[in-house]
Short mmCIF file of C-alpha atoms and ligand atoms in Angstrom, two decimals:
data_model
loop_
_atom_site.label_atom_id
_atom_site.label_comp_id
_atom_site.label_asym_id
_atom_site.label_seq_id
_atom_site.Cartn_x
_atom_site.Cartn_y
_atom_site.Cartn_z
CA UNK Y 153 -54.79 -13.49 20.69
CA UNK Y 154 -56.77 -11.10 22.91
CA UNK Y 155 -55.63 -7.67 22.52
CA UNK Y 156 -58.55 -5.97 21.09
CA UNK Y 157 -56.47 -2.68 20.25
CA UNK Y 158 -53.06 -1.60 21.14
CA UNK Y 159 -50.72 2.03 20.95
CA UNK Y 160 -47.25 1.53 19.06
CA UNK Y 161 -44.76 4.34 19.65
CA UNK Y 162 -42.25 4.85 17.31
CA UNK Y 163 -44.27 2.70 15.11
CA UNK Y 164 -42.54 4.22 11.72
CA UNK Y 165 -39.54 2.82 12.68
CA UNK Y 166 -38.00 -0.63 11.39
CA UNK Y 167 -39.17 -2.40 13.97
CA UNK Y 168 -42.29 -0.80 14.48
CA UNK Y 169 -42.87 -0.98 10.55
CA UNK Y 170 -42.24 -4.64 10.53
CA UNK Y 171 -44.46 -5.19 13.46
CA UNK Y 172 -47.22 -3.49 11.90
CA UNK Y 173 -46.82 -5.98 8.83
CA UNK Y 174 -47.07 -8.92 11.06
CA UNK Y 175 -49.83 -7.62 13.21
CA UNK Y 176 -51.94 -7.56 9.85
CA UNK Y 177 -50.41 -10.89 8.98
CA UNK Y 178 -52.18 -12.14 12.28
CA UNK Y 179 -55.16 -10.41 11.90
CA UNK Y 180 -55.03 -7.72 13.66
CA UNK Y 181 -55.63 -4.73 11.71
CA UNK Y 182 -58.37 -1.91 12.64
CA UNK Y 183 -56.81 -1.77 16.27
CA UNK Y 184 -53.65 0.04 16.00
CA UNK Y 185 -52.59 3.61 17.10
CA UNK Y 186 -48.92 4.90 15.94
CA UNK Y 187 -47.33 7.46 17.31
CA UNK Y 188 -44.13 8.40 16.16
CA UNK Y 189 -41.58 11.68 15.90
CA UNK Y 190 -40.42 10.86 12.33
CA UNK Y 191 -37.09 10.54 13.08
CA UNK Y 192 -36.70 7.12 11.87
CA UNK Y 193 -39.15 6.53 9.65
CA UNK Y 194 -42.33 7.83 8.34
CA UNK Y 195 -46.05 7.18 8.15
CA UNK Y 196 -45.46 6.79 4.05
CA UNK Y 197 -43.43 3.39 5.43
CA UNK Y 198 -46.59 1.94 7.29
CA UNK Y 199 -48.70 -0.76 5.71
CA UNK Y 200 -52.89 0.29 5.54
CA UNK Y 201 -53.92 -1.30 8.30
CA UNK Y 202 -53.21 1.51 10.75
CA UNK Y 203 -55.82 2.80 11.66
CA UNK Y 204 -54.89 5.99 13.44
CA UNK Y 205 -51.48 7.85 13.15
CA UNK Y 206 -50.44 10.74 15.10
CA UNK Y 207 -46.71 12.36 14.78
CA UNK Y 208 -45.80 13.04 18.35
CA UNK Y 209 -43.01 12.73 20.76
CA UNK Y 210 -43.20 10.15 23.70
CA UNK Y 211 -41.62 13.16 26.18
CA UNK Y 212 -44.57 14.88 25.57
CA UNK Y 213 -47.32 13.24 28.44
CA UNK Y 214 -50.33 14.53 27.35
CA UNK Y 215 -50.19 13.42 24.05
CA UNK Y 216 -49.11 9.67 25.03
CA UNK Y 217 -51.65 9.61 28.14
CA UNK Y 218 -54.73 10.96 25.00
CA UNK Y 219 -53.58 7.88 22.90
CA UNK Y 220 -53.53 5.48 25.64
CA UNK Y 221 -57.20 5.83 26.47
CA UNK Y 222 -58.99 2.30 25.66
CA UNK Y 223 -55.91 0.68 24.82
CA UNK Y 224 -55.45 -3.11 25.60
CA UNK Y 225 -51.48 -2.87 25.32
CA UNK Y 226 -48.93 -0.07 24.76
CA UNK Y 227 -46.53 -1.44 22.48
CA UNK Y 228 -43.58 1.36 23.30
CA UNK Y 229 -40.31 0.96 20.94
CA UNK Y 230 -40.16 4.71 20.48
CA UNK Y 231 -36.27 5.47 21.59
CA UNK Y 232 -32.79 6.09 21.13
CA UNK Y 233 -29.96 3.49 20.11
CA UNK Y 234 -27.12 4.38 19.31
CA UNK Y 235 -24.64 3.68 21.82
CA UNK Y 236 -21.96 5.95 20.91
CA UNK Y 237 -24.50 9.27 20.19
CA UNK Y 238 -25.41 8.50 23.73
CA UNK Y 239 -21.56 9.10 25.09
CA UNK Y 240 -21.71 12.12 23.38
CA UNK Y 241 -25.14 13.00 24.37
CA UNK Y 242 -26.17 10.93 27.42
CA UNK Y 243 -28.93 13.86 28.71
CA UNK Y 244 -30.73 13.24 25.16
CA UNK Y 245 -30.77 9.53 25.89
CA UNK Y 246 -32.04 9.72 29.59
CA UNK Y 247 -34.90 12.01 28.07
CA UNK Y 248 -35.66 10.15 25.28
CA UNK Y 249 -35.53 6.26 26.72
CA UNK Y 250 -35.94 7.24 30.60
CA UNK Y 251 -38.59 10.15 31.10
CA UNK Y 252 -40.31 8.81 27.93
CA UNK Y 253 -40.32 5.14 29.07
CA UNK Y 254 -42.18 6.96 32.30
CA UNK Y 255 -44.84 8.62 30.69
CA UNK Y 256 -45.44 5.85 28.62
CA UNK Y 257 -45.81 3.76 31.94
CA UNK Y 258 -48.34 6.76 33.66
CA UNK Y 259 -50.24 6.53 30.88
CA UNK Y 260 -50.81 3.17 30.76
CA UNK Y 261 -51.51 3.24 34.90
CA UNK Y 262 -54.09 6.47 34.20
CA UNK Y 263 -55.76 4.86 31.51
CA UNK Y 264 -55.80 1.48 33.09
CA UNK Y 265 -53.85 -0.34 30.32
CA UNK Y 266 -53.59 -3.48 31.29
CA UNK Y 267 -50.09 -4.14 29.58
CA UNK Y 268 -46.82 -2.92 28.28
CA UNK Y 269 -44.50 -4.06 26.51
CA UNK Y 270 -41.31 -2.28 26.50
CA UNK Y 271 -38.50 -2.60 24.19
CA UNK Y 272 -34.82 -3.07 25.91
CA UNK Y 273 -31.75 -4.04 24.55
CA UNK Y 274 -29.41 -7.16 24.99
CA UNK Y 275 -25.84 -6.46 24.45
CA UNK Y 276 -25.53 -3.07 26.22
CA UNK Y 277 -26.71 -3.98 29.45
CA UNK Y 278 -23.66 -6.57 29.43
CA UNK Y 279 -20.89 -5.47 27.95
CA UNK Y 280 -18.65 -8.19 27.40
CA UNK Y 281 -19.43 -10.28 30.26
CA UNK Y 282 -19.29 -14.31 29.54
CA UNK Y 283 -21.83 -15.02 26.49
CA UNK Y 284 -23.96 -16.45 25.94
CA UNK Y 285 -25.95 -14.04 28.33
CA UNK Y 286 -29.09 -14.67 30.08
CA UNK Y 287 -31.69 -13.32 32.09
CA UNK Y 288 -30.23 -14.29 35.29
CA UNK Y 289 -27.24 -12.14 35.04
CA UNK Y 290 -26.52 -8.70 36.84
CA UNK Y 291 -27.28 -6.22 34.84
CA UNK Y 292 -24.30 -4.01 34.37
CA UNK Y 293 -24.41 -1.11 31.68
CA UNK Y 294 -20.73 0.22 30.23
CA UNK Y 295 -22.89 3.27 27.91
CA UNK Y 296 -25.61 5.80 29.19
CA UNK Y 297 -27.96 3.86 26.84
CA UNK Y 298 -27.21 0.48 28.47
CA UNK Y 299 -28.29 2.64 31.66
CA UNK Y 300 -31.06 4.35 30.12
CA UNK Y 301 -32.55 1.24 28.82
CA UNK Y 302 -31.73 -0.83 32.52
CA UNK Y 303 -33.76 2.01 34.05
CA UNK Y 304 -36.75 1.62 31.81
CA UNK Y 305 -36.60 -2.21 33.04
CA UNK Y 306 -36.51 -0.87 36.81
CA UNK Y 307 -39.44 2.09 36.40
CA UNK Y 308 -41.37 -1.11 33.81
CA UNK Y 309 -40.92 -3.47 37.34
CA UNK Y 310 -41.96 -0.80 40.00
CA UNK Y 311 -45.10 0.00 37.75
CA UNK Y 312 -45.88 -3.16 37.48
CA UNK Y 313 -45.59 -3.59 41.07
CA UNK Y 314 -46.64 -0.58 42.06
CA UNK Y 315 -49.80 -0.24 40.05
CA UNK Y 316 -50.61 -3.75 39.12
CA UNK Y 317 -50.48 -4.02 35.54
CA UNK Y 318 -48.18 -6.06 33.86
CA UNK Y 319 -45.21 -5.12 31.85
CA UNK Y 320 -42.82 -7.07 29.61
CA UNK Y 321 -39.33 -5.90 28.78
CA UNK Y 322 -38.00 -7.29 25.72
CA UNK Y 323 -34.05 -7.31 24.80
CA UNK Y 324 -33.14 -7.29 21.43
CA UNK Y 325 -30.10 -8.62 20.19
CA UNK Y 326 -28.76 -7.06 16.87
CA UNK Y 327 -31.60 -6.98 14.71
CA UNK Y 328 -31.96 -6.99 10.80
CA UNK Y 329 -33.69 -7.19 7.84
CA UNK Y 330 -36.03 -5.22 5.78
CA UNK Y 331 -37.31 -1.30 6.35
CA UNK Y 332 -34.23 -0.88 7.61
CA UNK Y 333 -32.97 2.14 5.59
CA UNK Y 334 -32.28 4.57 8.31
CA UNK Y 335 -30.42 2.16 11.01
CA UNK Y 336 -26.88 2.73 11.27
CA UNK Y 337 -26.68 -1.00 12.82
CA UNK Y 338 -24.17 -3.63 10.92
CA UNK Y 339 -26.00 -5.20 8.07
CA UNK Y 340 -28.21 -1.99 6.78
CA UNK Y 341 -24.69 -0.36 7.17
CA UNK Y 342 -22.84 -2.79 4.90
CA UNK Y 343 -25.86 -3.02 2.33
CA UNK Y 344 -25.88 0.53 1.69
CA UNK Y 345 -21.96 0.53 1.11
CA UNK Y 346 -22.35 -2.16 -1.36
CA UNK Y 347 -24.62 -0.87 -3.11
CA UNK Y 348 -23.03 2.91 -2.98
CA UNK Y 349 -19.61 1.04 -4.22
CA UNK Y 350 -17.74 1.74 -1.14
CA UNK Y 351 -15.30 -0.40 0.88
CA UNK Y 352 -16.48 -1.47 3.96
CA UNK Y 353 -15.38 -0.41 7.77
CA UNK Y 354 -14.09 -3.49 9.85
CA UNK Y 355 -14.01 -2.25 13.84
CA UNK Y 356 -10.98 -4.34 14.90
CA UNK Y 357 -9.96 -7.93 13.59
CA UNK Y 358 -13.71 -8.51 12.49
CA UNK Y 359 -13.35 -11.10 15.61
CA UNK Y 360 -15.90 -9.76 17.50
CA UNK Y 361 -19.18 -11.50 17.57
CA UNK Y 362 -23.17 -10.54 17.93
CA UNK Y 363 -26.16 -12.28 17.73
CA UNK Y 364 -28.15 -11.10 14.65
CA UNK Y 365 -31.71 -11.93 14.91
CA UNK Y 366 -34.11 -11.70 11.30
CA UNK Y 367 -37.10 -8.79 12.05
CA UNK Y 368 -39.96 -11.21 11.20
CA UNK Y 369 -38.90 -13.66 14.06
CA UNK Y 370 -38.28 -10.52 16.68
CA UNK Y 371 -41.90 -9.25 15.25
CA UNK Y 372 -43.07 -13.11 15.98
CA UNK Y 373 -41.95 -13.11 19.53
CA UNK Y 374 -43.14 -9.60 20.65
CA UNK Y 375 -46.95 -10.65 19.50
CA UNK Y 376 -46.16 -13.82 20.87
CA UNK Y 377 -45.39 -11.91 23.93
CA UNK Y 378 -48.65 -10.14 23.84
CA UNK Y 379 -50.44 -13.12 23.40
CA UNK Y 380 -49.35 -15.02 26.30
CA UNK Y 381 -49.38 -11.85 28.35
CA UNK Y 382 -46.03 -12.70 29.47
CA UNK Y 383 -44.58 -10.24 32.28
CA UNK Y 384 -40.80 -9.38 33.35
CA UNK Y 385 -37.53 -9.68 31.01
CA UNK Y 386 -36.52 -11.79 28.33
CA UNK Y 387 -34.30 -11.99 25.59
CA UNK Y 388 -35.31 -11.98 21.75
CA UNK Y 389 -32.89 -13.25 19.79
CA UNK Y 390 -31.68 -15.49 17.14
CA UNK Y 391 -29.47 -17.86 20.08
CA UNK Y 392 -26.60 -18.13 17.62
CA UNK Y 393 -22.95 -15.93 17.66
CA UNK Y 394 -21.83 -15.08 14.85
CA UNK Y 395 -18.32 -13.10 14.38
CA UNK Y 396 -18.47 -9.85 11.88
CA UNK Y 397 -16.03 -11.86 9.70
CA UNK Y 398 -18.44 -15.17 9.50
CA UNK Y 399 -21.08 -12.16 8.63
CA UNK Y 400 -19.36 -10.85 5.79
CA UNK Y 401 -18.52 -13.84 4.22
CA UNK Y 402 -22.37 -14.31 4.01
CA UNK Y 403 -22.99 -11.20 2.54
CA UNK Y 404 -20.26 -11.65 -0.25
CA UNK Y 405 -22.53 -14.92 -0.91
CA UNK Y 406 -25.72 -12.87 -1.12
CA UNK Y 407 -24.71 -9.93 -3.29
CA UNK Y 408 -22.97 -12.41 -5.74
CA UNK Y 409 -19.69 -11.12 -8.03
CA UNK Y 410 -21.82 -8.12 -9.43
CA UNK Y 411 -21.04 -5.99 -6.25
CA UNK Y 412 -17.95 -6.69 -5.29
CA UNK Y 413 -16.90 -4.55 -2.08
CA UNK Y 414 -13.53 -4.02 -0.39
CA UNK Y 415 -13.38 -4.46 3.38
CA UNK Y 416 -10.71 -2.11 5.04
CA UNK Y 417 -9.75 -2.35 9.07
CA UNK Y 418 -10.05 0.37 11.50
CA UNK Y 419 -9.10 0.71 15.07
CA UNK Y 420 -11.62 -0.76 17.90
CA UNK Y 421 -14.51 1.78 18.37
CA UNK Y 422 -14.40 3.08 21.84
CA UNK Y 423 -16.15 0.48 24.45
CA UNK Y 424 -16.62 -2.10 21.75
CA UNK Y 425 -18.24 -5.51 23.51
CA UNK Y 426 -15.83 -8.62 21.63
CA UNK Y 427 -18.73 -10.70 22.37
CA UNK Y 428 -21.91 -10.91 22.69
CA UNK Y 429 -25.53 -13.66 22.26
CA UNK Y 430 -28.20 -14.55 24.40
CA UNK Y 431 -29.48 -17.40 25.44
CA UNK Y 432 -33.36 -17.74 23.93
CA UNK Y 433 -34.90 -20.26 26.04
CA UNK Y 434 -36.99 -18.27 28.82
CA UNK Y 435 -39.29 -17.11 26.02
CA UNK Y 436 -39.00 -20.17 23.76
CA UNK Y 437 -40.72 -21.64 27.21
CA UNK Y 438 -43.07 -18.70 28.36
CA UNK Y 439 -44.49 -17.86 24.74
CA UNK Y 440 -43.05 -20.08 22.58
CA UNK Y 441 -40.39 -18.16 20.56
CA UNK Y 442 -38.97 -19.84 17.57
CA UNK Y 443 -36.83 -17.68 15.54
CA UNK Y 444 -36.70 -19.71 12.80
CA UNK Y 445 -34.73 -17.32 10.29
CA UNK Y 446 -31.29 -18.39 9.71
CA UNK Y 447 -29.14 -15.68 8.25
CA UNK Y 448 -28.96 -17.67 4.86
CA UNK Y 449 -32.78 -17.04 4.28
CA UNK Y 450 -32.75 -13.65 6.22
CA UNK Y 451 -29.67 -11.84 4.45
CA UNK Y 452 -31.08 -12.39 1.44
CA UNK Y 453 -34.71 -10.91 2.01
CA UNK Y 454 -33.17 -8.10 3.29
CA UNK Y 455 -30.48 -7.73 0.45
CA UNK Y 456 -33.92 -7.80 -1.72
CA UNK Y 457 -35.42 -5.23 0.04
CA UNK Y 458 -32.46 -2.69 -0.15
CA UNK Y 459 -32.15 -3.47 -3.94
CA UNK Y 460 -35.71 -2.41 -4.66
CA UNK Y 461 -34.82 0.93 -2.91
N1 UDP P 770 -19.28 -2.85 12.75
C1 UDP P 770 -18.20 -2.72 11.89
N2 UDP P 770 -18.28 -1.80 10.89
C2 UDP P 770 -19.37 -1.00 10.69
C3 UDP P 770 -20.47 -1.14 11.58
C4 UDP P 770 -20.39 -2.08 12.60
O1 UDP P 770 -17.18 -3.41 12.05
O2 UDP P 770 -19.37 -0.20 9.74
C5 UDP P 770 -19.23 -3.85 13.82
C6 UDP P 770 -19.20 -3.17 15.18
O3 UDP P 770 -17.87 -2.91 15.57
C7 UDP P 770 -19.86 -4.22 16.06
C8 UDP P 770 -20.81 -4.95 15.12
O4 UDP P 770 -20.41 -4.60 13.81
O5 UDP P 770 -18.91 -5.12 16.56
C9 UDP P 770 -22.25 -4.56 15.33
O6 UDP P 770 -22.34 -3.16 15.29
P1 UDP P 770 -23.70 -2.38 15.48
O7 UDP P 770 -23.38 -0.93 15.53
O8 UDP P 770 -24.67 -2.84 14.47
O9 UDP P 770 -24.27 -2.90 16.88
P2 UDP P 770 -23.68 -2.97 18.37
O10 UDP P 770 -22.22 -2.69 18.37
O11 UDP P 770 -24.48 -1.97 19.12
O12 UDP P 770 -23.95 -4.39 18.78
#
């Protein structure tokens, strides 16, 4: 590994807060910088091995372009992601994930950072084209965040280009586990119904199908990343569909018979992708990503985690 010290926006988060766990696991503590708004998360949910912590706002330049100075790599998951807020809301999005995606990258080029990594998304740059999807597909957003994150890709490219640093955009699938209180994403969703005694919401037929990737593996693969100083686009995540029915059934396995929970059905949700994985092996090659995490081990870490909430 040879980034010395690195910036993590929207480190409070649940990826960010996971990340920051591995990065100690790996050894690198004393080198990190979070910034964060505090919308999803807060500095009380970082381990002790940050070293600096500054509540900020990636649309604000000045503060981002400060924090970059000396950095080895910008590690910039700060964003929005919820697909549907951003229907509602799409000028929010662009500012959030498009101008802040830019300052992050004219920071990096003023302070001479020699690499970014950028986080990007899977699924809603797709839609429901053929799965498994890859990075040699078209690109072709249905939801202002699928756009807003495809943009981010484009200005990480041109920059990169441009300017001559490299950059490294990497698309999540659906991720889970742990520190994951605040995400309105499937499995955090379902946990905190269980445990609140409330049926859970099926979107459809429960048919439809997503790749759900463990935290520690994503974490894994975006250090990994780092490490190899890998540039361009690549897909993080577990390589495996599974339908929100198969899901279910796993987490009426985890919680056992002392929370029982109803599921009820409800209409489609507006622009719903049916299906959706990714194909893993451009970084299994490039860095050597190995999600290794099946969702027997990984549902019930995370069911652990919410329990000792
Ligand atoms: N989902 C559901 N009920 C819920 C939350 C999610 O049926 O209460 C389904 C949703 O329709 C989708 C899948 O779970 O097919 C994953 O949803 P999430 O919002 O986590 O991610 P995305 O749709 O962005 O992949």
């Amino acid at each position: 590994m040879t980034v010395q010290r690195f910036l993590i926006t929207g480190g409070c988060g649940f990826i960010g807060s996971n990340l920051i766990r591995r990065a100690a696991a790996v050894g690198l503590s004393g080198h990190l910088t979070v910034l964060d708004n505090e919308t999803m998360g807060t500095p009380a949910d970082l381990p002790s091995n940050v070293v600096a912590y500054e509540r900020g706002d990636v649309r604000d330049f000045p503060t981002v372009r400060r924090l970059s100075e000396g950095c080895d790599a910008i590690i910039h998951l700060a964003g929005h992601t919820r697909v549907l807020e951003s229907i509602d809301d799409p000028v929010s999005d662009f500012e959030i994930n498009v101008r802040g995606t830019l300052n992050v990258l004219m920071a990096a080029r003023d302070a001479g950072v020699p690499h970014v990594v950028l986080a990007s998304t899977g699924g809603a740059l797709f839609g429901s084209e053929t799965a498994p999807i890859h990075e040699g597909m078209l690109p072709q957003p249905l939801s202002p965040y699928g756009a807003s994150k495809l943009a981010m890709e484009g200005y990480a490219h041109a920059f990169s280009s441009s300017y001559g640093f490299r950059t490294t955009a990497l698309r999540f699938t659906n991720v889970y586990g742990p520190y994951s209180r605040l995400k309105g994403s499937a499995v955090a969703h379902f946990f905190r119904q269980i445990l609140a005694r409330q049926p859970i919401t099926v979107y459809g037929d429960g048919s439809q199908v997503r790749d759900f990737v463990y935290v520690g593996d994503l974490c894994d693969g975006i250090l990994q990343s780092l490490g190899a100083s890998a540039s361009g686009v690549y897909h993080l995540g577990s390589g495996h569909p599974t339908s929100i029915t198969s899901l279910l059934e796993h987490i009426r396995r985890v919680v056992g018979p002392d929370w029982p929970f109803e599921v009820r059905y409800a209409p489609w949700r507006t622009g719903e992708v049916i299906r959706t994985f990714t194909t893993i092996e451009k970084a299994a090659d490039t860095f050597g990503y190995r999600p290794a995490v099946t969702l027997e081990t990984g549902l019930p870490l995370t069911w652990r985690w919410f329990l000792d909430q």
